[in-house]
Coordinates of C-alpha atoms in Angstrom, one line a residue:
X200 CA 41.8 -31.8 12.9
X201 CA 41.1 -35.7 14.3
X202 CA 41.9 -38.6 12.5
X203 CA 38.3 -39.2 12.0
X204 CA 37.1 -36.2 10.6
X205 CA 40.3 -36.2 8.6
X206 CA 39.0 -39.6 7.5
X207 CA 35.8 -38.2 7.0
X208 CA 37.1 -35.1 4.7
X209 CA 38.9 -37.9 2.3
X210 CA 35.9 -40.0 1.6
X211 CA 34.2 -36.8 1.1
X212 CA 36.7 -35.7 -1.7
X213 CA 36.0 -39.2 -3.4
X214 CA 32.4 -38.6 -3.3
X215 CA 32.5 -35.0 -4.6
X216 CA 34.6 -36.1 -8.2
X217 CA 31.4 -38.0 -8.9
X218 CA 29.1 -35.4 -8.3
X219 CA 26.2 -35.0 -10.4
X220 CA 24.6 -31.6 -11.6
X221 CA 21.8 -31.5 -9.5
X222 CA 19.0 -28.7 -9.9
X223 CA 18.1 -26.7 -6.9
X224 CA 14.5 -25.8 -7.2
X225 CA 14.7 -23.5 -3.8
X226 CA 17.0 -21.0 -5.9
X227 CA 14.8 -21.4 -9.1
X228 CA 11.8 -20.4 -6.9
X229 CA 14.1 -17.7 -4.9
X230 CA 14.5 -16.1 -8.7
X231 CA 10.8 -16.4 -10.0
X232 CA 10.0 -15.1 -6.5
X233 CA 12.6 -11.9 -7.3
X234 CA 11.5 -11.4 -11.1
X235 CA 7.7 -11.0 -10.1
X236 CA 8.1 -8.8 -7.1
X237 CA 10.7 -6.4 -9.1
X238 CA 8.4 -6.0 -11.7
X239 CA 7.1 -2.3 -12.0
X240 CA 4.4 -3.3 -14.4
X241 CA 3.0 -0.6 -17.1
X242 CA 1.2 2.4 -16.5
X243 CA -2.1 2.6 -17.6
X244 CA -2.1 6.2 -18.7
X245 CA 0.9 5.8 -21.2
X246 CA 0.6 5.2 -25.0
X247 CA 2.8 4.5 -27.5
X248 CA 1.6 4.2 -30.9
X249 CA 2.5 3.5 -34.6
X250 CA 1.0 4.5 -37.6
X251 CA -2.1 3.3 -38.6
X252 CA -3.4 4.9 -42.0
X253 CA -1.6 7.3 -44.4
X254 CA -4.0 9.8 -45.1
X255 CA -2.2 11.9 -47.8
X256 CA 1.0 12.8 -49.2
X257 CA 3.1 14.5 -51.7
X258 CA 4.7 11.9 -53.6
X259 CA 6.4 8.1 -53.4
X260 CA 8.3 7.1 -56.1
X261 CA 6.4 4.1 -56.5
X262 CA 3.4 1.9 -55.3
X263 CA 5.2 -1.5 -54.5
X264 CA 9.0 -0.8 -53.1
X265 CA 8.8 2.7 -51.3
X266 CA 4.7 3.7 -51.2
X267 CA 3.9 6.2 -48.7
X268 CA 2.0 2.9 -46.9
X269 CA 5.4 1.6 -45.8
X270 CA 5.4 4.4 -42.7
X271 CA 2.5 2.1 -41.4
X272 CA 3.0 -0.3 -38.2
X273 CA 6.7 -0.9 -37.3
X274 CA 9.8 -0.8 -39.3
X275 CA 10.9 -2.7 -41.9
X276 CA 14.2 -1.6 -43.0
X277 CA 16.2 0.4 -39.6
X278 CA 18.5 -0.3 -38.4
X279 CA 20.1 -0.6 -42.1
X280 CA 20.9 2.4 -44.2
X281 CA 20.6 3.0 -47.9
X282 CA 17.7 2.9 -50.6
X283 CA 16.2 -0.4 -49.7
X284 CA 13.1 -1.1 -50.2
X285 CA 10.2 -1.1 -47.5
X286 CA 10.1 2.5 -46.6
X287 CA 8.9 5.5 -48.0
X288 CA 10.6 7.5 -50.7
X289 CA 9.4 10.4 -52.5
X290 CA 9.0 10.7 -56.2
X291 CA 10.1 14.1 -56.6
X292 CA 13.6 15.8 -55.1
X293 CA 12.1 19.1 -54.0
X294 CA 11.3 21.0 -50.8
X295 CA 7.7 20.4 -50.2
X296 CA 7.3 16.9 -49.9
X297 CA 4.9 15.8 -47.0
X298 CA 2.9 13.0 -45.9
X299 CA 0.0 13.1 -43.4
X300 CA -0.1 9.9 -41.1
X301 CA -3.0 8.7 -38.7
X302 CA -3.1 6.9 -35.3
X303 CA -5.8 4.9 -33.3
X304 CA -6.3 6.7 -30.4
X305 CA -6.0 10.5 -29.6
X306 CA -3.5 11.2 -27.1
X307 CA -1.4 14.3 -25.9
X308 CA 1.8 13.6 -27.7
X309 CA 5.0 14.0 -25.6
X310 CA 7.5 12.4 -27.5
X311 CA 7.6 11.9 -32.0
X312 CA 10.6 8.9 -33.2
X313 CA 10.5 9.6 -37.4
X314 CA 13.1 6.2 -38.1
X315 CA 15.0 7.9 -41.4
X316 CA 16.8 5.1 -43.1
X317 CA 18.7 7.0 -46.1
X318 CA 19.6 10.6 -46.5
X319 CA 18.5 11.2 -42.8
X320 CA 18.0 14.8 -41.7
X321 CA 16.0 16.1 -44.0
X322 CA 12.8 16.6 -41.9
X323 CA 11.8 20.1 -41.9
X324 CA 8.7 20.4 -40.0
X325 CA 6.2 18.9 -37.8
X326 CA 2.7 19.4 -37.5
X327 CA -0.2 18.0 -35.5
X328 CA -4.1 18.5 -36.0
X329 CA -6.0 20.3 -33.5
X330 CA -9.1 19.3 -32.2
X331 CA -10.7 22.3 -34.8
X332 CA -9.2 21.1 -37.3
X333 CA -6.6 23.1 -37.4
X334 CA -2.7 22.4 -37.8
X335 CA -0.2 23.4 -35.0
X336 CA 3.2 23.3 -35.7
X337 CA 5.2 21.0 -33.3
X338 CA 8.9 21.3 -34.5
X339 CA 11.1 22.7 -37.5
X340 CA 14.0 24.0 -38.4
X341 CA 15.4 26.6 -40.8
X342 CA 18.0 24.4 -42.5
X343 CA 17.9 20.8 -43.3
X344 CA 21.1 18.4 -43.2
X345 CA 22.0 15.3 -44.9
X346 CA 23.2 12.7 -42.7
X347 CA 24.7 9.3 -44.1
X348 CA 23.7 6.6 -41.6
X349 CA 20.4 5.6 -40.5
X350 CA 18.7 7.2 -37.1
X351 CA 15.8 7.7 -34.9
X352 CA 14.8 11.4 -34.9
X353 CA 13.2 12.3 -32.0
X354 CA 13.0 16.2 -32.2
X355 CA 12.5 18.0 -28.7
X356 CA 9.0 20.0 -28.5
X357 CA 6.6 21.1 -25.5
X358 CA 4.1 18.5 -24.7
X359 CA 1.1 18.6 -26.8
X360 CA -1.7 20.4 -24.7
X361 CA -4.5 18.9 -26.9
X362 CA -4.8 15.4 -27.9
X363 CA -4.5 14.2 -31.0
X364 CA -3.6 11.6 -33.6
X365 CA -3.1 13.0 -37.0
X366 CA 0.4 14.0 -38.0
X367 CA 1.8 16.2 -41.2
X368 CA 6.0 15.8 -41.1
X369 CA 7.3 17.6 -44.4
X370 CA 10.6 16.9 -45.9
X371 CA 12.6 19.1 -47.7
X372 CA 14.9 16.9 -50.6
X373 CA 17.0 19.5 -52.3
X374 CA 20.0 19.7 -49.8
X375 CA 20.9 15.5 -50.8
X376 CA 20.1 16.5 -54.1
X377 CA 17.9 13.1 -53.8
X378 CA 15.3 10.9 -51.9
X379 CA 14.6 10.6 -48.3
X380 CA 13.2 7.8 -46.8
X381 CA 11.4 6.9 -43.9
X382 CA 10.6 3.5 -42.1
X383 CA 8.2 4.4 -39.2
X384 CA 7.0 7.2 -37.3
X385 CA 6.4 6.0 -33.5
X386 CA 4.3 8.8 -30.9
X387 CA 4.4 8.1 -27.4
X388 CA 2.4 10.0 -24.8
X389 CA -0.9 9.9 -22.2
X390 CA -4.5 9.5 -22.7
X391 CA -5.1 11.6 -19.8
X392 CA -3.8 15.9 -19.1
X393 CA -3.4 14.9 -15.8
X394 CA -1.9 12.5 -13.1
X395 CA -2.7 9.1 -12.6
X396 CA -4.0 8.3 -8.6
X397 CA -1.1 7.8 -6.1
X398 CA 0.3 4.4 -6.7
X399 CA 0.4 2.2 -3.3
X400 CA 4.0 2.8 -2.9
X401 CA 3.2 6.4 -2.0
X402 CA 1.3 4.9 1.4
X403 CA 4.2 2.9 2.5
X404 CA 6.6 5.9 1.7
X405 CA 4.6 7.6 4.3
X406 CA 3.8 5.4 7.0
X407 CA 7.4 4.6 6.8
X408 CA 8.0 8.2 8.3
X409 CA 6.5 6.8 11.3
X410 CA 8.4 4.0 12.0
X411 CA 10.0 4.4 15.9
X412 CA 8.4 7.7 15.7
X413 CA 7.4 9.2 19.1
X414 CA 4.8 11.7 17.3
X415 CA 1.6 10.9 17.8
X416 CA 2.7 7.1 19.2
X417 CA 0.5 5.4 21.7
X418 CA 2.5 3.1 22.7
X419 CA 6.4 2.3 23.7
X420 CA 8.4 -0.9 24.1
X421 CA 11.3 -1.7 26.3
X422 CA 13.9 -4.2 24.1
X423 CA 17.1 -4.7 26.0
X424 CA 16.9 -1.1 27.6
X425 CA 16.3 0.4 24.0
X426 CA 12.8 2.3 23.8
X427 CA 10.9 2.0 20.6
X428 CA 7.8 3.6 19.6
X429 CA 4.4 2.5 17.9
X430 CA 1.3 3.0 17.3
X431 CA -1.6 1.0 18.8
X432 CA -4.0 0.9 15.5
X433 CA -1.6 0.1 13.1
X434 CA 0.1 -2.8 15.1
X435 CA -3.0 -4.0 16.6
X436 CA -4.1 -4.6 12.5
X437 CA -0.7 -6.1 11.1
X438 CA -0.3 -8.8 13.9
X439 CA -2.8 -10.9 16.1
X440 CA 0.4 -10.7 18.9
X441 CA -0.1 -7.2 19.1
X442 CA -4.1 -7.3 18.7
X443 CA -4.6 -9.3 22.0
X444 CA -1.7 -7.4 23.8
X445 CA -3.5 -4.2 23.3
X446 CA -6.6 -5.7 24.1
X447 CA -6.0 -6.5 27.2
X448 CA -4.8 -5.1 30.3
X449 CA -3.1 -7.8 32.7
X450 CA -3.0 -5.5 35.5
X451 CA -6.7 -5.4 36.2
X452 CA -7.6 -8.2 33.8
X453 CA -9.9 -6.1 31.5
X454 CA -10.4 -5.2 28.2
X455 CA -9.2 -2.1 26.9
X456 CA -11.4 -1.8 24.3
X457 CA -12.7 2.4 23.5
X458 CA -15.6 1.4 25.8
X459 CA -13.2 1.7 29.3
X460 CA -12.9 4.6 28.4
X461 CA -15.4 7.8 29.4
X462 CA -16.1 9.0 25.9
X463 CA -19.0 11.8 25.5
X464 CA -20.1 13.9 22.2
X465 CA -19.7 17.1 24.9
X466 CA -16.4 16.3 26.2
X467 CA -14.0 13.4 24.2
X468 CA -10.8 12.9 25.9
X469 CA -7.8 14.1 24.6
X470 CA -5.0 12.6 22.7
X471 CA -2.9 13.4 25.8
X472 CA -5.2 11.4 28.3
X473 CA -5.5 8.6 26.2
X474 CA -1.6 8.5 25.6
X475 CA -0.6 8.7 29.1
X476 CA -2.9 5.8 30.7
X477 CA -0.3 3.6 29.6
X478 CA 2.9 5.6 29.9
X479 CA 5.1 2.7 30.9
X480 CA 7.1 1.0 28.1
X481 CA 6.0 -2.9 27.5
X482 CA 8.9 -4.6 28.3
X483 CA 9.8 -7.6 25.3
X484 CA 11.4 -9.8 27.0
X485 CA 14.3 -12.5 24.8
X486 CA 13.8 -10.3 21.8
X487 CA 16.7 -9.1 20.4
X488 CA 16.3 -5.0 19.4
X489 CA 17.8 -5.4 15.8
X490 CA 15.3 -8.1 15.1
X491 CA 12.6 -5.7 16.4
X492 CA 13.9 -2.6 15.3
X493 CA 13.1 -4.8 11.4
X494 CA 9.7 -5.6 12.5
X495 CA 8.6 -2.6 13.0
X496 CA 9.6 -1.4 10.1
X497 CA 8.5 -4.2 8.2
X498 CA 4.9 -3.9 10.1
X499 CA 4.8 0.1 8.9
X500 CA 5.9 -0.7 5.5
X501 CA 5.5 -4.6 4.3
X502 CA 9.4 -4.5 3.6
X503 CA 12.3 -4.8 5.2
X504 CA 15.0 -1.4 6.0
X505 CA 17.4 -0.9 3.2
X506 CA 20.3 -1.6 5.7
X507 CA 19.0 -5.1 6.9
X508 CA 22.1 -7.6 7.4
X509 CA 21.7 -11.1 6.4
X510 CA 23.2 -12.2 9.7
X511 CA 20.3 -10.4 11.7
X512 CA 17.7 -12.5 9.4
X513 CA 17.3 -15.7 11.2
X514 CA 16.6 -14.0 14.7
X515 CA 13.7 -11.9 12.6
X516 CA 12.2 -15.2 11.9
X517 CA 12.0 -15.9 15.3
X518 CA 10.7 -12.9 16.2
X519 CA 8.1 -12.3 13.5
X520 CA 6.8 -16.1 14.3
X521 CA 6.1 -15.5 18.0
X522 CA 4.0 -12.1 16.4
X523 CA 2.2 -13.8 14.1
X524 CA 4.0 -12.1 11.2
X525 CA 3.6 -14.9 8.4
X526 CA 4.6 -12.6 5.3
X527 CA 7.8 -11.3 7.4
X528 CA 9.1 -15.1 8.0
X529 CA 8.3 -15.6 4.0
X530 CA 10.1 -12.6 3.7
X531 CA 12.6 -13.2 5.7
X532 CA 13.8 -16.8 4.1
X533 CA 14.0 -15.3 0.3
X534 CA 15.8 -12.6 1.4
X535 CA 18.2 -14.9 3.5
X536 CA 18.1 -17.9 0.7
X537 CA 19.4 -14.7 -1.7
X538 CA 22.0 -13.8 0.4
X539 CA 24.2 -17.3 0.8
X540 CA 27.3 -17.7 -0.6
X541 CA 29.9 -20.1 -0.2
X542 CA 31.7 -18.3 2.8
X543 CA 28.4 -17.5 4.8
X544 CA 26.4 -21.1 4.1
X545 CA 27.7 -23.1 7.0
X546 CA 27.1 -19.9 9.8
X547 CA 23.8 -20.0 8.2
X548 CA 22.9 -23.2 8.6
X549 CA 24.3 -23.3 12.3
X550 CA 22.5 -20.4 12.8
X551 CA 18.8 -21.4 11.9
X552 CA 19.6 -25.2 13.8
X553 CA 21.1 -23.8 16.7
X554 CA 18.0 -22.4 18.2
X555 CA 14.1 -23.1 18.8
X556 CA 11.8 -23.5 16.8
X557 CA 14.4 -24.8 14.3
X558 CA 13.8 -22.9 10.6
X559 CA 13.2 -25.6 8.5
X560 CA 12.7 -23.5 5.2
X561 CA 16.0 -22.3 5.6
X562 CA 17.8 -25.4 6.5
X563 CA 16.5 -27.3 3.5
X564 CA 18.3 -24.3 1.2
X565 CA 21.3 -24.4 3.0
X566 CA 21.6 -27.9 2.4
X567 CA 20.6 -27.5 -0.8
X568 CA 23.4 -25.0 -1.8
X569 CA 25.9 -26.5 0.2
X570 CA 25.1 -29.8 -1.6
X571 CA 25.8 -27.8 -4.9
X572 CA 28.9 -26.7 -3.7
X573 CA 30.1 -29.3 -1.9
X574 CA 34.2 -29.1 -3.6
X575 CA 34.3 -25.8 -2.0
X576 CA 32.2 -25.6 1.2
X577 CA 33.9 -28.8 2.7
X578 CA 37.4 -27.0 2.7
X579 CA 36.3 -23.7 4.6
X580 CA 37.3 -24.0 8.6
X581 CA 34.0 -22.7 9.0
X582 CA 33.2 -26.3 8.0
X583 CA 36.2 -28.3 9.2
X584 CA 35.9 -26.5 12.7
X585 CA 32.2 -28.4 13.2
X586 CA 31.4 -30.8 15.5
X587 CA 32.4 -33.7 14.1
X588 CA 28.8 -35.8 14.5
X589 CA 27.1 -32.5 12.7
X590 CA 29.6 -32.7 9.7
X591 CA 29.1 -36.1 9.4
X592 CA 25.0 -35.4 9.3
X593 CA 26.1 -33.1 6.5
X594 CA 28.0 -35.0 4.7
X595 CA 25.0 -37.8 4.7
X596 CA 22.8 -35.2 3.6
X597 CA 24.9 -33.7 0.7
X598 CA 25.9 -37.1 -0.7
X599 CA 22.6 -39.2 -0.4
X600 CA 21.8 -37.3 -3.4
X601 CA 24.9 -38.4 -5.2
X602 CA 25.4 -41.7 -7.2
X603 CA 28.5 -43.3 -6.0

């Protein structure tokens, strides 16, 4: 290392044990960005409900600490244990205490949580009302248990193949010698006996299977003496690049559109004829085939590949801004600006300078995070190794934030 950039390094080390905190809104919108997109959102179809009304019951053991009303809305008393009041308790100790609960909507019940909060385990049976009026058992047991701590019950039963919302769970008290009690009874299930629509996801899963896929592809590119595959329609619609390409044929200087081509109701052309007018690969000249090998993909399926390296991102930039790819260079600098560290900032930022058109977006966070960690980026060689008029830029930049 020179004199001066040793020179540099000290003043540097001065400036960096009076840092401020300083807040770096790129990563705060990086995170926002990350929180909304891995959001998976609820599903319309599924319904979980607690209880509404008490319709009838056997006994409570009184009308203002354990009424049969406490099993309404959520509870009150789990996760304690022990004869608290604020959930229902029977007056009488014997085996054919009940109580019959209603919910606001009708659903087909797949799953039943009874929250017992003292002398747990003495649920016996489970019925639901049919649609006739009838009740269909759900779930019981032959023998009845006493259990000591608190719990969610959640009995396993066949899905419900009616709907309904009217439940009868009967308790049988003679086992504990004593009271049970119960805090809540939460149903969870769908409105609907059948599936919901595909979600979008299910499209992308699919045309993903066609990504570099020579079935059915219209259309070939030559990247570095690697052949990729595509298809005209779907290309032609996720970039403008690829819209005017396909639209015109530089060899004659006329438009390819479907009327070139001799189409009759008696006698359409093939696939085959169509797909071999333009056998030849197009050859993509100073692309780089990883960074088009991720467009493609990205243009099938709005994503990037699961195996995408960070290192690869910048040169996707590039690529997806000379084919009009907007939401793959947005793409592209979240996934990149989530990606830094301390070891990889400086490559980074020499990476997205060190070629045309300079990534601005990028730049700006890697100054950003490198301004954050100044103490420890300024002693990596990947740093000290700079050209000593670009650390000194650097330096400016990190510190004209700082109060000296």
């Amino acid at each position: 290392m020179t004199d001066s950039k040793r020179s540099i390094l000290s003043l540097l080390t001065q400036c960096i044990s009076r840092k401020r905190n300083h807040s770096n809104q790129d990563q705060i919108d990086k995170m926002a960005y990350k929180a909304v997109t891995s959001s998976n959102g609820n599903n319309p179809n599924f319904v979980e409900q607690w209880v509404s009304k008490v319709l009838h019951y056997s006994s409570q053991y009184d009308s203002q600490s354990w009424p049969a009303s406490c099993v309404e809305g959520k509870p009150r008393v789990y996760p304690k244990y022990g004869d608290i009041a604020g959930a229902w308790a029977q007056k009488h100790k014997d085996a054919n205490q009940f109580i019959e609960i209603e919910y606001e909507e009708k659903i087909y019940i797949d799953k039943i949580d009874i929250y017992e909060t003292y002398h747990a385990g003495m649920v016996k049976c489970i019925k639901a009302k049919h649609p006739n009026g009838s009740w269909v058992k759900v779930w019981n047991t032959p023998k009845v248990s006493c259990i000591t701590h608190s719990r969610i019950f959640s009995p396993d039963f066949e899905r419900l193949s009616f709907q309904s919302n009217i439940l009868r769970i009967e308790v049988d008290c003679t086992v504990a010698g004593n009271w049970c009690e119960i805090d809540a009874v939460k149903i969870s299930g769908t409105k609907f006996n059948f599936d919901l629509p595909p979600s979008p996801a299910d499209i992308t899963n699919d045309l993903a299977k066609l990504v570099n896929n020579s079935q059915f592809s219209d259309v070939s590119f030559n990247v570095n003496g690697n052949i990729f595959h595509g298809h005209r329609a779907i290309m032609s619609v996720r970039s403008e690049y690829f819209r005017a390409m396909f639209s015109f044929d530089g060899s004659s200087g006329k438009s390819l559109s479907a009327t070139n081509y001799n189409v009759s109701a008696e006698s359409p052309p093939s696939y085959e004829s169509l797909s071999k007018s333009h056998e030849k690969p197009v050859e993509l000249k100073d692309v780089d085939d990883r960074a088009f090998s991720i467009i493609l993909h990205y243009i099938y399926t709005n994503k990037l590949p699961q195996n995408c390296q960070s290192q690869i991102l910048p040169k996707v930039w590039r690529t997806a801004d000379r084919f009009s790819l907007d939401g793959l260079k947005s793409l592209a600098i979240f996934e990149l600006s989530s990606a830094l560290t301390i070891q990889n900032v400086v490559e980074v930022y020499v990476d997205v300078i060190s070629a045309l058109p300079i990534i601005e977006s990028i730049k700006t966070i890697c100054e950003n995070y490198m301004q954050e960690n100044m103490a420890e980026v300024v002693r990596l060689p990947s740093f000290t190794s700079l050209p000593q008029g670009l650390m000194l830029e650097l330096i400016q930049k990190m510190t004209e934030k700082m109060k000296i």
